[in-house]
PDB file of C-alpha atoms and ligand atoms in Angstrom:
ATOM      1  CA  UNK A   1       0.087  -0.024   0.493  1.00 51.00           C
ATOM      2  CA  UNK A   2       1.596   3.525  -0.980  1.00 64.00           C
ATOM      3  CA  UNK A   3       1.015   6.542   1.252  1.00 89.00           C
ATOM      4  CA  UNK A   4      -1.529   6.790   4.281  1.00 96.00           C
ATOM      5  CA  UNK A   5      -5.243   8.509   3.838  1.00 98.00           C
ATOM      6  CA  UNK A   6      -6.235  10.926   5.855  1.00 98.00           C
ATOM      7  CA  UNK A   7      -8.057   8.719   7.627  1.00 98.00           C
ATOM      8  CA  UNK A   8      -5.076   6.338   8.669  1.00 98.00           C
ATOM      9  CA  UNK A   9      -3.574   9.210   9.817  1.00 98.00           C
ATOM     10  CA  UNK A  10      -6.306   9.811  12.188  1.00 98.00           C
ATOM     11  CA  UNK A  11      -5.773   7.168  13.418  1.00 98.00           C
ATOM     12  CA  UNK A  12      -1.957   6.624  14.055  1.00 97.00           C
ATOM     13  CA  UNK A  13      -2.019   9.855  15.857  1.00 98.00           C
ATOM     14  CA  UNK A  14      -4.837   8.789  18.146  1.00 98.00           C
ATOM     15  CA  UNK A  15      -3.197   5.459  18.604  1.00 97.00           C
ATOM     16  CA  UNK A  16       0.425   7.269  19.228  1.00 96.00           C
ATOM     17  CA  UNK A  17      -1.661   9.720  21.771  1.00 96.00           C
ATOM     18  CA  UNK A  18      -3.549   6.983  23.859  1.00 94.00           C
ATOM     19  CA  UNK A  19      -0.473   4.998  24.189  1.00 95.00           C
ATOM     20  CA  UNK A  20      -2.151   2.201  21.681  1.00 97.00           C
ATOM     21  CA  UNK A  21      -0.330  -0.595  20.059  1.00 96.00           C
ATOM     22  CA  UNK A  22      -2.225  -2.242  16.556  1.00 97.00           C
ATOM     23  CA  UNK A  23      -2.235  -5.523  16.227  1.00 96.00           C
ATOM     24  CA  UNK A  24      -3.473  -7.503  12.954  1.00 97.00           C
ATOM     25  CA  UNK A  25      -4.360 -10.035  11.545  1.00 95.00           C
ATOM     26  CA  UNK A  26      -3.201 -11.242   8.069  1.00 93.00           C
ATOM     27  CA  UNK A  27      -6.845 -12.051   6.900  1.00 94.00           C
ATOM     28  CA  UNK A  28      -7.945  -8.295   7.360  1.00 96.00           C
ATOM     29  CA  UNK A  29      -7.634  -5.890   4.629  1.00 95.00           C
ATOM     30  CA  UNK A  30      -5.270  -3.806   3.104  1.00 95.00           C
ATOM     31  CA  UNK A  31      -6.291  -0.780   4.505  1.00 97.00           C
ATOM     32  CA  UNK A  32      -6.367  -2.235   8.693  1.00 97.00           C
ATOM     33  CA  UNK A  33      -2.650  -4.277   7.757  1.00 96.00           C
ATOM     34  CA  UNK A  34      -1.468  -0.916   6.976  1.00 96.00           C
ATOM     35  CA  UNK A  35      -1.729   1.240  10.427  1.00 97.00           C
ATOM     36  CA  UNK A  36      -1.162  -1.841  12.159  1.00 97.00           C
ATOM     37  CA  UNK A  37       1.924  -1.993  14.225  1.00 96.00           C
ATOM     38  CA  UNK A  38       2.083  -5.579  14.018  1.00 95.00           C
ATOM     39  CA  UNK A  39       0.169  -7.812  11.184  1.00 94.00           C
ATOM     40  CA  UNK A  40       0.981 -11.579  11.731  1.00 93.00           C
ATOM     41  CA  UNK A  41      -0.149 -14.802  12.270  1.00 92.00           C
ATOM     42  CA  UNK A  42      -2.484 -16.313  15.566  1.00 87.00           C
ATOM     43  CA  UNK A  43       1.053 -17.375  17.140  1.00 87.00           C
ATOM     44  CA  UNK A  44       2.846 -14.184  16.125  1.00 89.00           C
ATOM     45  CA  UNK A  45       0.614 -12.437  17.102  1.00 92.00           C
ATOM     46  CA  UNK A  46       0.079 -13.534  20.897  1.00 85.00           C
ATOM     47  CA  UNK A  47       3.817 -13.988  21.075  1.00 87.00           C
ATOM     48  CA  UNK A  48       3.780 -10.001  20.179  1.00 89.00           C
ATOM     49  CA  UNK A  49       0.598 -10.171  23.143  1.00 85.00           C
ATOM     50  CA  UNK A  50       3.274 -11.112  25.589  1.00 83.00           C
ATOM     51  CA  UNK A  51       6.580  -8.675  24.558  1.00 87.00           C
ATOM     52  CA  UNK A  52       4.694  -4.898  24.424  1.00 85.00           C
ATOM     53  CA  UNK A  53       4.514  -1.914  26.535  1.00 86.00           C
ATOM     54  CA  UNK A  54       1.752  -0.067  25.680  1.00 91.00           C
ATOM     55  CA  UNK A  55      -1.309   0.752  27.679  1.00 91.00           C
ATOM     56  CA  UNK A  56      -3.616  -0.207  25.674  1.00 96.00           C
ATOM     57  CA  UNK A  57      -3.668  -3.401  22.648  1.00 96.00           C
ATOM     58  CA  UNK A  58      -5.894  -3.277  19.810  1.00 97.00           C
ATOM     59  CA  UNK A  59      -7.018  -5.913  18.345  1.00 97.00           C
ATOM     60  CA  UNK A  60      -8.133  -6.143  14.432  1.00 97.00           C
ATOM     61  CA  UNK A  61      -9.203  -9.135  14.418  1.00 97.00           C
ATOM     62  CA  UNK A  62     -11.572 -10.929  15.546  1.00 97.00           C
ATOM     63  CA  UNK A  63     -12.574 -12.718  19.148  1.00 97.00           C
ATOM     64  CA  UNK A  64     -10.403 -15.189  20.129  1.00 96.00           C
ATOM     65  CA  UNK A  65      -7.941 -13.734  19.362  1.00 95.00           C
ATOM     66  CA  UNK A  66      -8.320 -10.293  21.264  1.00 96.00           C
ATOM     67  CA  UNK A  67      -9.880 -12.564  24.125  1.00 96.00           C
ATOM     68  CA  UNK A  68      -5.992 -14.259  24.530  1.00 95.00           C
ATOM     69  CA  UNK A  69      -4.690 -11.231  24.088  1.00 94.00           C
ATOM     70  CA  UNK A  70      -6.516 -10.006  27.036  1.00 95.00           C
ATOM     71  CA  UNK A  71      -5.747 -13.308  28.752  1.00 95.00           C
ATOM     72  CA  UNK A  72      -1.979 -12.790  28.328  1.00 93.00           C
ATOM     73  CA  UNK A  73      -1.882  -9.269  29.775  1.00 92.00           C
ATOM     74  CA  UNK A  74      -4.650  -8.990  32.589  1.00 92.00           C
ATOM     75  CA  UNK A  75      -3.008  -5.165  33.610  1.00 92.00           C
ATOM     76  CA  UNK A  76      -3.848  -3.277  29.898  1.00 93.00           C
ATOM     77  CA  UNK A  77      -7.504  -2.621  28.008  1.00 96.00           C
ATOM     78  CA  UNK A  78      -7.832  -4.619  25.285  1.00 96.00           C
ATOM     79  CA  UNK A  79     -10.352  -2.748  22.011  1.00 97.00           C
ATOM     80  CA  UNK A  80     -11.687  -4.517  19.515  1.00 98.00           C
ATOM     81  CA  UNK A  81     -12.923  -2.208  17.306  1.00 98.00           C
ATOM     82  CA  UNK A  82     -16.438  -4.829  16.243  1.00 98.00           C
ATOM     83  CA  UNK A  83     -17.288  -6.979  18.923  1.00 97.00           C
ATOM     84  CA  UNK A  84     -20.227  -8.835  16.870  1.00 98.00           C
ATOM     85  CA  UNK A  85     -16.580 -10.737  14.987  1.00 98.00           C
ATOM     86  CA  UNK A  86     -16.822 -13.513  15.795  1.00 97.00           C
ATOM     87  CA  UNK A  87     -15.167 -16.591  14.210  1.00 97.00           C
ATOM     88  CA  UNK A  88     -17.574 -19.407  13.440  1.00 97.00           C
ATOM     89  CA  UNK A  89     -15.226 -22.636  14.109  1.00 98.00           C
ATOM     90  CA  UNK A  90     -14.725 -21.180  17.762  1.00 98.00           C
ATOM     91  CA  UNK A  91     -18.923 -21.234  18.624  1.00 97.00           C
ATOM     92  CA  UNK A  92     -18.626 -25.065  17.766  1.00 98.00           C
ATOM     93  CA  UNK A  93     -16.487 -26.299  20.826  1.00 98.00           C
ATOM     94  CA  UNK A  94     -18.453 -24.809  23.882  1.00 98.00           C
ATOM     95  CA  UNK A  95     -16.943 -25.844  26.933  1.00 98.00           C
ATOM     96  CA  UNK A  96     -19.335 -28.143  28.141  1.00 98.00           C
ATOM     97  CA  UNK A  97     -18.547 -30.494  25.271  1.00 98.00           C
ATOM     98  CA  UNK A  98     -14.618 -30.378  26.249  1.00 98.00           C
ATOM     99  CA  UNK A  99     -16.177 -31.269  29.675  1.00 98.00           C
ATOM    100  CA  UNK A 100     -17.946 -34.698  28.460  1.00 98.00           C
ATOM    101  CA  UNK A 101     -15.265 -35.441  26.404  1.00 98.00           C
ATOM    102  CA  UNK A 102     -13.089 -35.630  29.374  1.00 98.00           C
ATOM    103  CA  UNK A 103     -15.520 -37.714  30.738  1.00 98.00           C
ATOM    104  CA  UNK A 104     -15.651 -40.511  28.030  1.00 98.00           C
ATOM    105  CA  UNK A 105     -11.957 -40.623  28.232  1.00 98.00           C
ATOM    106  CA  UNK A 106     -10.180 -39.912  31.148  1.00 97.00           C
ATOM    107  CA  UNK A 107      -6.507 -38.810  31.992  1.00 96.00           C
ATOM    108  CA  UNK A 108      -6.480 -37.954  28.146  1.00 98.00           C
ATOM    109  CA  UNK A 109      -4.452 -34.631  27.912  1.00 98.00           C
ATOM    110  CA  UNK A 110      -7.080 -31.109  25.725  1.00 98.00           C
ATOM    111  CA  UNK A 111      -5.516 -29.820  23.634  1.00 98.00           C
ATOM    112  CA  UNK A 112      -6.997 -27.128  21.762  1.00 98.00           C
ATOM    113  CA  UNK A 113      -6.550 -25.045  18.430  1.00 97.00           C
ATOM    114  CA  UNK A 114      -6.419 -21.159  19.048  1.00 97.00           C
ATOM    115  CA  UNK A 115      -9.157 -20.475  17.634  1.00 97.00           C
ATOM    116  CA  UNK A 116     -11.441 -21.105  20.102  1.00 98.00           C
ATOM    117  CA  UNK A 117     -13.187 -18.928  23.228  1.00 98.00           C
ATOM    118  CA  UNK A 118     -11.796 -18.259  26.612  1.00 98.00           C
ATOM    119  CA  UNK A 119     -14.549 -20.769  28.501  1.00 98.00           C
ATOM    120  CA  UNK A 120     -12.501 -23.624  26.301  1.00 98.00           C
ATOM    121  CA  UNK A 121      -8.798 -22.497  26.546  1.00 98.00           C
ATOM    122  CA  UNK A 122     -10.126 -22.929  30.517  1.00 98.00           C
ATOM    123  CA  UNK A 123     -10.761 -26.858  29.889  1.00 98.00           C
ATOM    124  CA  UNK A 124      -7.698 -27.391  27.709  1.00 98.00           C
ATOM    125  CA  UNK A 125      -3.985 -29.215  28.949  1.00 98.00           C
ATOM    126  CA  UNK A 126      -2.044 -26.904  25.700  1.00 98.00           C
ATOM    127  CA  UNK A 127      -3.217 -24.219  23.117  1.00 97.00           C
ATOM    128  CA  UNK A 128      -1.254 -24.880  19.630  1.00 97.00           C
ATOM    129  CA  UNK A 129      -1.880 -22.639  16.058  1.00 96.00           C
ATOM    130  CA  UNK A 130      -1.759 -24.141  13.375  1.00 95.00           C
ATOM    131  CA  UNK A 131       2.459 -23.149  12.853  1.00 95.00           C
ATOM    132  CA  UNK A 132       3.027 -25.436  16.142  1.00 96.00           C
ATOM    133  CA  UNK A 133       0.451 -28.280  16.025  1.00 97.00           C
ATOM    134  CA  UNK A 134       3.093 -30.942  15.178  1.00 97.00           C
ATOM    135  CA  UNK A 135       5.916 -29.035  17.427  1.00 97.00           C
ATOM    136  CA  UNK A 136       2.934 -29.651  20.465  1.00 97.00           C
ATOM    137  CA  UNK A 137       2.354 -32.973  19.662  1.00 97.00           C
ATOM    138  CA  UNK A 138       5.491 -34.108  19.279  1.00 97.00           C
ATOM    139  CA  UNK A 139       6.776 -32.548  23.222  1.00 97.00           C
ATOM    140  CA  UNK A 140       3.429 -33.972  24.385  1.00 96.00           C
ATOM    141  CA  UNK A 141       4.489 -37.377  22.740  1.00 94.00           C
ATOM    142  CA  UNK A 142       1.448 -39.225  23.624  1.00 95.00           C
ATOM    143  CA  UNK A 143      -1.820 -41.035  21.647  1.00 92.00           C
ATOM    144  CA  UNK A 144      -4.425 -39.940  21.365  1.00 96.00           C
ATOM    145  CA  UNK A 145      -5.247 -36.429  22.520  1.00 97.00           C
ATOM    146  CA  UNK A 146      -8.258 -34.722  22.200  1.00 98.00           C
ATOM    147  CA  UNK A 147      -8.131 -32.153  20.206  1.00 98.00           C
ATOM    148  CA  UNK A 148     -10.473 -29.585  17.938  1.00 98.00           C
ATOM    149  CA  UNK A 149     -11.943 -27.694  16.589  1.00 98.00           C
ATOM    150  CA  UNK A 150     -11.216 -27.885  13.802  1.00 98.00           C
ATOM    151  CA  UNK A 151     -11.364 -31.495  11.749  1.00 97.00           C
ATOM    152  CA  UNK A 152      -9.459 -30.912   9.195  1.00 98.00           C
ATOM    153  CA  UNK A 153      -6.690 -29.655  11.311  1.00 98.00           C
ATOM    154  CA  UNK A 154      -7.165 -33.341  13.356  1.00 97.00           C
ATOM    155  CA  UNK A 155      -6.298 -35.178  10.229  1.00 97.00           C
ATOM    156  CA  UNK A 156      -3.417 -32.203   9.141  1.00 98.00           C
ATOM    157  CA  UNK A 157      -2.272 -34.800  13.338  1.00 97.00           C
ATOM    158  CA  UNK A 158      -2.525 -37.958  11.833  1.00 97.00           C
ATOM    159  CA  UNK A 159      -0.920 -37.832   8.282  1.00 97.00           C
ATOM    160  CA  UNK A 160       1.315 -34.889   9.012  1.00 97.00           C
ATOM    161  CA  UNK A 161       2.566 -34.845  12.771  1.00 97.00           C
ATOM    162  CA  UNK A 162       1.552 -38.380  13.145  1.00 97.00           C
ATOM    163  CA  UNK A 163      -0.401 -38.297  16.200  1.00 96.00           C
ATOM    164  CA  UNK A 164      -3.472 -39.955  16.503  1.00 93.00           C
ATOM    165  CA  UNK A 165      -6.490 -37.388  18.060  1.00 95.00           C
ATOM    166  CA  UNK A 166     -10.174 -37.424  19.351  1.00 97.00           C
ATOM    167  CA  UNK A 167     -11.858 -35.242  17.573  1.00 97.00           C
ATOM    168  CA  UNK A 168     -14.003 -32.620  19.552  1.00 98.00           C
ATOM    169  CA  UNK A 169     -16.767 -32.009  17.898  1.00 97.00           C
ATOM    170  CA  UNK A 170     -16.539 -34.630  16.056  1.00 95.00           C
ATOM    171  CA  UNK A 171     -16.011 -32.882  12.855  1.00 93.00           C
ATOM    172  CA  UNK A 172     -15.470 -28.488  13.689  1.00 98.00           C
ATOM    173  CA  UNK A 173     -14.237 -26.214  10.154  1.00 98.00           C
ATOM    174  CA  UNK A 174     -13.869 -23.699   9.243  1.00 98.00           C
ATOM    175  CA  UNK A 175     -16.703 -22.882   6.060  1.00 97.00           C
ATOM    176  CA  UNK A 176     -13.769 -20.533   4.353  1.00 98.00           C
ATOM    177  CA  UNK A 177     -11.664 -23.151   4.634  1.00 98.00           C
ATOM    178  CA  UNK A 178     -13.474 -26.423   3.268  1.00 97.00           C
ATOM    179  CA  UNK A 179     -14.618 -24.501  -0.165  1.00 96.00           C
ATOM    180  CA  UNK A 180     -11.694 -25.059  -1.803  1.00 96.00           C
ATOM    181  CA  UNK A 181     -12.411 -29.232  -1.577  1.00 94.00           C
ATOM    182  CA  UNK A 182     -15.294 -27.987  -3.394  1.00 89.00           C
ATOM    183  CA  UNK A 183     -14.584 -26.282  -6.385  1.00 90.00           C
ATOM    184  CA  UNK A 184     -12.358 -27.488  -8.612  1.00 90.00           C
ATOM    185  CA  UNK A 185     -10.966 -24.318 -10.073  1.00 92.00           C
ATOM    186  CA  UNK A 186      -8.559 -25.254  -6.886  1.00 89.00           C
ATOM    187  CA  UNK A 187      -6.516 -27.697  -8.837  1.00 85.00           C
ATOM    188  CA  UNK A 188      -6.983 -26.538 -12.168  1.00 93.00           C
ATOM    189  CA  UNK A 189      -4.892 -23.763 -11.005  1.00 94.00           C
ATOM    190  CA  UNK A 190      -2.319 -26.683 -10.618  1.00 90.00           C
ATOM    191  CA  UNK A 191      -2.625 -27.845 -14.781  1.00 93.00           C
ATOM    192  CA  UNK A 192      -2.050 -23.990 -15.870  1.00 96.00           C
ATOM    193  CA  UNK A 193       0.745 -23.310 -14.094  1.00 96.00           C
ATOM    194  CA  UNK A 194       2.874 -26.315 -13.891  1.00 95.00           C
ATOM    195  CA  UNK A 195       5.511 -24.789 -12.187  1.00 95.00           C
ATOM    196  CA  UNK A 196       4.030 -23.125  -9.289  1.00 97.00           C
ATOM    197  CA  UNK A 197       4.148 -24.257  -5.827  1.00 98.00           C
ATOM    198  CA  UNK A 198       0.477 -24.953  -3.961  1.00 97.00           C
ATOM    199  CA  UNK A 199       0.302 -23.625  -0.604  1.00 98.00           C
ATOM    200  CA  UNK A 200      -2.252 -24.907   2.029  1.00 98.00           C
ATOM    201  CA  UNK A 201      -3.373 -23.644   5.490  1.00 98.00           C
ATOM    202  CA  UNK A 202      -4.204 -26.526   7.233  1.00 98.00           C
ATOM    203  CA  UNK A 203      -7.413 -25.677   8.228  1.00 98.00           C
ATOM    204  CA  UNK A 204      -8.748 -27.092   4.407  1.00 98.00           C
ATOM    205  CA  UNK A 205      -9.640 -30.549   3.995  1.00 97.00           C
ATOM    206  CA  UNK A 206      -6.970 -33.603   3.316  1.00 97.00           C
ATOM    207  CA  UNK A 207      -8.203 -34.259   0.060  1.00 95.00           C
ATOM    208  CA  UNK A 208      -6.550 -29.664  -0.885  1.00 96.00           C
ATOM    209  CA  UNK A 209      -3.851 -30.978   1.910  1.00 97.00           C
ATOM    210  CA  UNK A 210      -2.334 -33.827  -0.291  1.00 96.00           C
ATOM    211  CA  UNK A 211      -1.982 -32.187  -2.986  1.00 95.00           C
ATOM    212  CA  UNK A 212       0.230 -29.077  -1.066  1.00 96.00           C
ATOM    213  CA  UNK A 213       3.769 -28.358  -1.850  1.00 97.00           C
ATOM    214  CA  UNK A 214       3.376 -27.003   1.634  1.00 98.00           C
ATOM    215  CA  UNK A 215       1.192 -26.803   4.521  1.00 98.00           C
ATOM    216  CA  UNK A 216       1.435 -24.525   7.158  1.00 97.00           C
ATOM    217  CA  UNK A 217       0.233 -21.097   9.108  1.00 96.00           C
ATOM    218  CA  UNK A 218       0.014 -17.425   7.141  1.00 95.00           C
ATOM    219  CA  UNK A 219       3.244 -16.909   8.364  1.00 95.00           C
ATOM    220  CA  UNK A 220       4.823 -19.919   7.908  1.00 97.00           C
ATOM    221  CA  UNK A 221       3.688 -19.136   3.977  1.00 98.00           C
ATOM    222  CA  UNK A 222       4.640 -16.158   4.118  1.00 97.00           C
ATOM    223  CA  UNK A 223       7.856 -17.878   4.726  1.00 98.00           C
ATOM    224  CA  UNK A 224       8.319 -19.745   2.195  1.00 98.00           C
ATOM    225  CA  UNK A 225       7.626 -17.869  -0.418  1.00 98.00           C
ATOM    226  CA  UNK A 226      10.306 -15.649   1.129  1.00 98.00           C
ATOM    227  CA  UNK A 227      12.571 -18.386   0.627  1.00 98.00           C
ATOM    228  CA  UNK A 228      11.428 -20.072  -1.856  1.00 98.00           C
ATOM    229  CA  UNK A 229      13.827 -20.070  -5.929  1.00 98.00           C
ATOM    230  CA  UNK A 230      10.195 -19.808  -7.088  1.00 98.00           C
ATOM    231  CA  UNK A 231       8.423 -17.475  -8.599  1.00 97.00           C
ATOM    232  CA  UNK A 232       4.962 -18.659  -8.498  1.00 98.00           C
ATOM    233  CA  UNK A 233       2.841 -20.280  -5.494  1.00 98.00           C
ATOM    234  CA  UNK A 234      -0.662 -20.576  -5.290  1.00 98.00           C
ATOM    235  CA  UNK A 235      -2.473 -19.654  -2.319  1.00 98.00           C
ATOM    236  CA  UNK A 236      -5.467 -21.865  -0.072  1.00 98.00           C
ATOM    237  CA  UNK A 237      -5.858 -19.591   2.352  1.00 97.00           C
ATOM    238  CA  UNK A 238      -8.142 -17.083   3.198  1.00 97.00           C
ATOM    239  CA  UNK A 239      -7.784 -13.845   0.111  1.00 96.00           C
ATOM    240  CA  UNK A 240      -6.094 -11.132   2.282  1.00 95.00           C
ATOM    241  CA  UNK A 241      -3.045 -13.092   2.542  1.00 96.00           C
ATOM    242  CA  UNK A 242      -2.916 -13.059  -0.934  1.00 96.00           C
ATOM    243  CA  UNK A 243      -2.705  -8.942  -0.643  1.00 93.00           C
ATOM    244  CA  UNK A 244      -0.166  -8.889   1.678  1.00 92.00           C
ATOM    245  CA  UNK A 245       2.067 -11.651  -0.282  1.00 97.00           C
ATOM    246  CA  UNK A 246       1.618  -8.841  -2.996  1.00 96.00           C
ATOM    247  CA  UNK A 247       2.455  -5.919  -1.734  1.00 93.00           C
ATOM    248  CA  UNK A 248       5.160  -7.589   0.009  1.00 96.00           C
ATOM    249  CA  UNK A 249       6.971  -9.928  -3.117  1.00 98.00           C
ATOM    250  CA  UNK A 250       6.235  -7.717  -5.890  1.00 97.00           C
ATOM    251  CA  UNK A 251       8.156  -9.461  -8.098  1.00 98.00           C
ATOM    252  CA  UNK A 252       6.494 -12.793  -7.006  1.00 98.00           C
ATOM    253  CA  UNK A 253       3.108 -14.538  -8.488  1.00 98.00           C
ATOM    254  CA  UNK A 254       0.610 -15.598  -5.939  1.00 98.00           C
ATOM    255  CA  UNK A 255      -2.461 -16.370  -6.927  1.00 98.00           C
ATOM    256  CA  UNK A 256      -5.413 -17.292  -4.977  1.00 97.00           C
ATOM    257  CA  UNK A 257      -6.900 -20.615  -5.047  1.00 97.00           C
ATOM    258  CA  UNK A 258     -10.291 -19.525  -4.482  1.00 97.00           C
ATOM    259  CA  UNK A 259     -11.440 -15.376  -4.938  1.00 96.00           C
ATOM    260  CA  UNK A 260     -13.723 -16.007  -2.746  1.00 96.00           C
ATOM    261  CA  UNK A 261     -12.837 -17.437  -0.065  1.00 97.00           C
ATOM    262  CA  UNK A 262     -13.220 -14.662   2.453  1.00 97.00           C
ATOM    263  CA  UNK A 263     -13.905 -14.348   6.173  1.00 97.00           C
ATOM    264  CA  UNK A 264     -16.753 -12.118   6.627  1.00 97.00           C
ATOM    265  CA  UNK A 265     -15.639 -12.004  10.160  1.00 97.00           C
ATOM    266  CA  UNK A 266     -12.631 -10.503   9.921  1.00 96.00           C
ATOM    267  CA  UNK A 267     -14.019  -7.494   7.097  1.00 97.00           C
ATOM    268  CA  UNK A 268     -16.341  -6.268   9.912  1.00 98.00           C
ATOM    269  CA  UNK A 269     -13.036  -4.227  11.416  1.00 98.00           C
ATOM    270  CA  UNK A 270     -13.156  -1.071   8.830  1.00 98.00           C
ATOM    271  CA  UNK A 271     -10.483   1.727   9.640  1.00 98.00           C
ATOM    272  CA  UNK A 272     -14.087   3.762  10.793  1.00 98.00           C
ATOM    273  CA  UNK A 273     -14.644   1.529  13.927  1.00 98.00           C
ATOM    274  CA  UNK A 274     -10.712   1.802  14.422  1.00 98.00           C
ATOM    275  CA  UNK A 275     -11.538   5.451  14.950  1.00 98.00           C
ATOM    276  CA  UNK A 276     -14.639   5.260  17.067  1.00 98.00           C
ATOM    277  CA  UNK A 277     -12.390   2.932  18.903  1.00 98.00           C
ATOM    278  CA  UNK A 278      -9.643   4.715  19.810  1.00 98.00           C
ATOM    279  CA  UNK A 279     -12.111   7.827  20.997  1.00 98.00           C
ATOM    280  CA  UNK A 280     -14.569   6.111  22.664  1.00 97.00           C
ATOM    281  CA  UNK A 281     -12.243   3.316  23.978  1.00 96.00           C
ATOM    282  CA  UNK A 282     -14.884   0.344  22.653  1.00 97.00           C
ATOM    283  CA  UNK A 283     -15.233  -1.836  22.790  1.00 98.00           C
ATOM    284  CA  UNK A 284     -13.704  -3.277  25.689  1.00 98.00           C
ATOM    285  CA  UNK A 285     -13.442  -7.382  25.714  1.00 97.00           C
ATOM    286  CA  UNK A 286     -12.187  -9.105  28.847  1.00 97.00           C
ATOM    287  CA  UNK A 287     -12.133 -12.108  30.731  1.00 97.00           C
ATOM    288  CA  UNK A 288     -12.972 -13.293  33.815  1.00 97.00           C
ATOM    289  CA  UNK A 289     -10.346 -14.270  36.422  1.00 97.00           C
ATOM    290  CA  UNK A 290     -10.918 -17.689  37.285  1.00 98.00           C
ATOM    291  CA  UNK A 291     -11.298 -18.667  33.043  1.00 98.00           C
ATOM    292  CA  UNK A 292      -8.319 -16.483  32.471  1.00 98.00           C
ATOM    293  CA  UNK A 293      -6.909 -17.814  34.848  1.00 98.00           C
ATOM    294  CA  UNK A 294      -6.872 -21.195  33.426  1.00 98.00           C
ATOM    295  CA  UNK A 295      -6.861 -20.144  30.090  1.00 98.00           C
ATOM    296  CA  UNK A 296      -3.292 -18.576  30.648  1.00 97.00           C
ATOM    297  CA  UNK A 297      -1.595 -21.928  31.906  1.00 98.00           C
ATOM    298  CA  UNK A 298      -3.177 -23.884  28.700  1.00 98.00           C
ATOM    299  CA  UNK A 299      -1.148 -20.908  26.344  1.00 96.00           C
ATOM    300  CA  UNK A 300       1.645 -19.906  28.634  1.00 95.00           C
ATOM    301  CA  UNK A 301       2.179 -24.144  28.128  1.00 96.00           C
ATOM    302  CA  UNK A 302       2.146 -23.689  24.826  1.00 95.00           C
ATOM    303  CA  UNK A 303       4.641 -20.719  25.071  1.00 93.00           C
ATOM    304  CA  UNK A 304       7.250 -22.484  26.534  1.00 94.00           C
ATOM    305  CA  UNK A 305       7.135 -25.780  24.675  1.00 95.00           C
ATOM    306  CA  UNK A 306       7.989 -23.927  21.457  1.00 92.00           C
ATOM    307  CA  UNK A 307      10.237 -20.984  22.619  1.00 84.00           C
TER     308      UNK A 307
HETATM  309  S1  LIG B 401     -10.947 -17.823   8.097  1.00 59.47           S
HETATM  310 FE1  LIG B 401     -11.943 -19.154   9.681  1.00 59.47          FE
HETATM  311  S2  LIG B 401     -11.480 -20.012  11.351  1.00 59.47           S
HETATM  312 FE2  LIG B 401      -9.883 -17.740  10.794  1.00 59.47          FE
HETATM  313  S3  LIG B 401     -11.620 -16.176  11.812  1.00 59.47           S
HETATM  314 FE3  LIG B 401     -12.018 -16.483   9.431  1.00 59.47          FE
HETATM  315  S4  LIG B 401     -14.090 -18.158   9.920  1.00 59.47           S
HETATM  316 FE4  LIG B 401     -12.655 -18.383  12.328  1.00 59.47          FE
END
């Protein structure tokens, strides 16, 4: 993105005056990424949330991400510009489903994807992200583990990490990433661009993952593309990762496998809402202390196992 608009400059001025750090997920639109202090995937932003010294974190993403920042920073104000920006996959795993699974499988460790509510995280032994699931499973080195909510990441755990997981719920999914399985266009790109590398997020179904040259988180896809001698990549994840890749690596070609793979929850954050958030300290993200204390232990264990 080129120079900033007056609204974007206003936002940066307000953020500085309020001692506020702006976080943006890689799936945010480019105009939001441009005003952020940090742009990254869930794991990268988790790590950053532990290190910053500002009074306030304004999170441009979905609620579970802002909750994670609030859990890691109980003394800081955490804001999300639109409280209705929620990940539908996180809603598929209420805490009571985990409690029931624990009763059915006593003593089996619970590994939860970061795309979960704070209440669900409080039931977990350890959290993981799409960038570190194999590392976490290897560190636990026990079969099986309870894992949720993403059924496609459960497949990834089996085929790529080599561990057995019991999924909770039976099949949780991201509606954006499962779309890649149902459109023949995805694999047609491989035929029309035989030298291109296919980069796939592990939230995609296994029939797409098994075609991939590389499977990883958005941050890992960026690293792969930066380091690769190849110049063309087909990207199976939310389209705005492609926006970031194109702007960072203009000499390379990035093809969104489906240009309609859009996470509407992420796009609820707009510049106008970010400005209103800064002006009015809205909307504050808080997690009740007993939940936050338990969830923090599970998140911290992930950070310790991956440091
Ligand atoms: S892309 Fe999927 S998993 Fe990610 S926030 Fe959107 S709905 Fe949730």
